[in-house]
Protein backbone atom coordinates (compact mmCIF):
# COMPACT_ATOMS: atom_id res chain seq x y z
CA UNK A 1 0.00 0.00 0.00
CA UNK A 2 0.96 3.62 -0.43
CA UNK A 3 1.01 6.40 2.16
CA UNK A 4 2.08 10.02 1.80
CA UNK A 5 3.34 12.40 4.45
CA UNK A 6 3.59 16.12 3.80
CA UNK A 7 6.36 17.50 5.95
CA UNK A 8 6.32 20.93 7.48
CA UNK A 9 7.46 23.20 4.67
CA UNK A 10 5.51 21.23 2.08
CA UNK A 11 7.88 18.44 1.05
CA UNK A 12 5.96 15.32 0.04
CA UNK A 13 7.26 11.93 1.16
CA UNK A 14 5.42 9.14 -0.62
CA UNK A 15 6.08 5.53 0.30
CA UNK A 16 4.98 2.60 -1.82
CA UNK A 17 4.93 -1.06 -0.97
CA UNK A 18 4.16 -0.31 2.67
CA UNK A 19 3.10 -3.35 4.66
CA UNK A 20 -0.20 -3.01 6.51
CA UNK A 21 -0.38 -4.12 10.14
CA UNK A 22 2.00 -1.45 11.32
CA UNK A 23 1.19 2.01 12.52
CA UNK A 24 1.47 5.07 10.34
CA UNK A 25 4.00 6.44 12.83
CA UNK A 26 6.25 3.40 12.28
CA UNK A 27 6.34 4.11 8.54
CA UNK A 28 7.22 7.74 9.14
CA UNK A 29 9.90 6.97 11.69
CA UNK A 30 11.45 4.19 9.61
CA UNK A 31 11.88 6.59 6.71
CA UNK A 32 12.98 9.56 8.78
CA UNK A 33 9.97 11.74 8.03
CA UNK A 34 10.71 15.14 9.50
CA UNK A 35 8.56 15.95 12.52
CA UNK A 36 7.62 12.35 13.39
CA UNK A 37 9.70 12.13 16.54
CA UNK A 38 7.65 9.41 18.25
CA UNK A 39 9.45 9.87 21.55
CA UNK A 40 7.31 7.35 23.43
CA UNK A 41 7.69 4.66 20.79
CA UNK A 42 4.01 4.45 20.00
CA UNK A 43 2.52 4.21 23.49
CA UNK A 44 0.17 7.18 23.01
CA UNK A 45 2.12 9.07 25.66
CA UNK A 46 4.01 11.88 23.94
CA UNK A 47 2.05 13.47 21.05
CA UNK A 48 5.25 13.87 19.01
CA UNK A 49 3.74 11.86 16.15
CA UNK A 50 0.91 14.31 15.54
CA UNK A 51 -0.48 14.51 12.02
CA UNK A 52 -3.41 16.13 10.24
CA UNK A 53 -5.35 13.57 8.25
CA UNK A 54 -6.33 14.73 4.76
CA UNK A 55 -10.04 15.57 4.79
CA UNK A 56 -10.78 12.97 2.11
CA UNK A 57 -9.46 10.26 4.44
CA UNK A 58 -10.90 11.37 7.75
CA UNK A 59 -14.01 9.20 7.60
CA UNK A 60 -12.07 6.00 6.89
CA UNK A 61 -9.36 6.77 9.43
CA UNK A 62 -11.84 7.76 12.13
CA UNK A 63 -11.40 9.96 15.16
CA UNK A 64 -9.27 9.71 18.27
CA UNK A 65 -10.43 7.68 21.26
CA UNK A 66 -10.56 9.23 24.74
CA UNK A 67 -6.95 8.47 25.68
CA UNK A 68 -5.58 9.82 22.41
CA UNK A 69 -7.81 12.90 22.73
CA UNK A 70 -6.22 13.59 26.13
CA UNK A 71 -2.77 13.44 24.58
CA UNK A 72 -3.83 15.74 21.77
CA UNK A 73 -4.98 18.23 24.39
CA UNK A 74 -1.30 18.55 25.37
CA UNK A 75 -0.62 20.04 21.96
CA UNK A 76 -3.88 21.97 21.80
CA UNK A 77 -2.24 25.02 20.25
CA UNK A 78 -1.62 22.90 17.15
CA UNK A 79 -4.77 20.82 17.32
CA UNK A 80 -7.27 20.76 14.44
CA UNK A 81 -10.48 18.78 13.84
CA UNK A 82 -8.47 16.33 11.70
CA UNK A 83 -5.68 15.83 14.25
CA UNK A 84 -4.59 12.28 15.01
CA UNK A 85 -1.58 10.67 16.62
CA UNK A 86 -0.03 8.61 13.85
CA UNK A 87 1.01 5.84 16.25
CA UNK A 88 -2.68 5.19 16.84
CA UNK A 89 -3.50 4.79 13.15
CA UNK A 90 -3.13 1.11 12.35
CA UNK A 91 -2.61 0.66 8.62
CA UNK A 92 -4.96 -1.61 6.76
CA UNK A 93 -5.71 -2.13 3.06
CA UNK A 94 -8.70 0.19 3.29
CA UNK A 95 -6.25 3.03 3.95
CA UNK A 96 -4.21 2.47 0.78
CA UNK A 97 -3.38 5.94 -0.56
CA UNK A 98 -3.65 7.66 2.83
CA UNK A 99 -2.29 11.19 2.93
CA UNK A 100 -1.44 13.16 6.06
CA UNK A 101 0.33 16.38 6.89
CA UNK A 102 2.87 16.38 9.72
CA UNK A 103 1.75 18.80 12.44
CA UNK A 104 4.19 21.25 13.98
CA UNK A 105 5.15 19.99 17.42
CA UNK A 106 6.63 23.09 18.96
CA UNK A 107 10.03 21.54 19.69
S1 LIG B 1 4.62 8.04 19.39
FE1 LIG B 1 4.16 8.93 21.30
S2 LIG B 1 2.07 9.41 21.11
FE2 LIG B 1 2.56 8.55 19.20
Short mmCIF file of C-alpha atoms and ligand atoms in Angstrom, two decimals, residues 23 25 29 36-50 68 71 84-88, ligand 1:
data_model
loop_
_atom_site.label_atom_id
_atom_site.label_comp_id
_atom_site.label_asym_id
_atom_site.label_seq_id
_atom_site.Cartn_x
_atom_site.Cartn_y
_atom_site.Cartn_z
CA UNK A 23 1.19 2.01 12.52
CA UNK A 25 4.00 6.44 12.83
CA UNK A 29 9.90 6.97 11.69
CA UNK A 36 7.62 12.35 13.39
CA UNK A 37 9.70 12.13 16.54
CA UNK A 38 7.65 9.41 18.25
CA UNK A 39 9.45 9.87 21.55
CA UNK A 40 7.31 7.35 23.43
CA UNK A 41 7.69 4.66 20.79
CA UNK A 42 4.01 4.45 20.00
CA UNK A 43 2.52 4.21 23.49
CA UNK A 44 0.17 7.18 23.01
CA UNK A 45 2.12 9.07 25.66
CA UNK A 46 4.01 11.88 23.94
CA UNK A 47 2.05 13.47 21.05
CA UNK A 48 5.25 13.87 19.01
CA UNK A 49 3.74 11.86 16.15
CA UNK A 50 0.91 14.31 15.54
CA UNK A 68 -5.58 9.82 22.41
CA UNK A 71 -2.77 13.44 24.58
CA UNK A 84 -4.59 12.28 15.01
CA UNK A 85 -1.58 10.67 16.62
CA UNK A 86 -0.03 8.61 13.85
CA UNK A 87 1.01 5.84 16.25
CA UNK A 88 -2.68 5.19 16.84
S1 LIG B 1 4.62 8.04 19.39
FE1 LIG B 1 4.16 8.93 21.30
S2 LIG B 1 2.07 9.41 21.11
FE2 LIG B 1 2.56 8.55 19.20
#
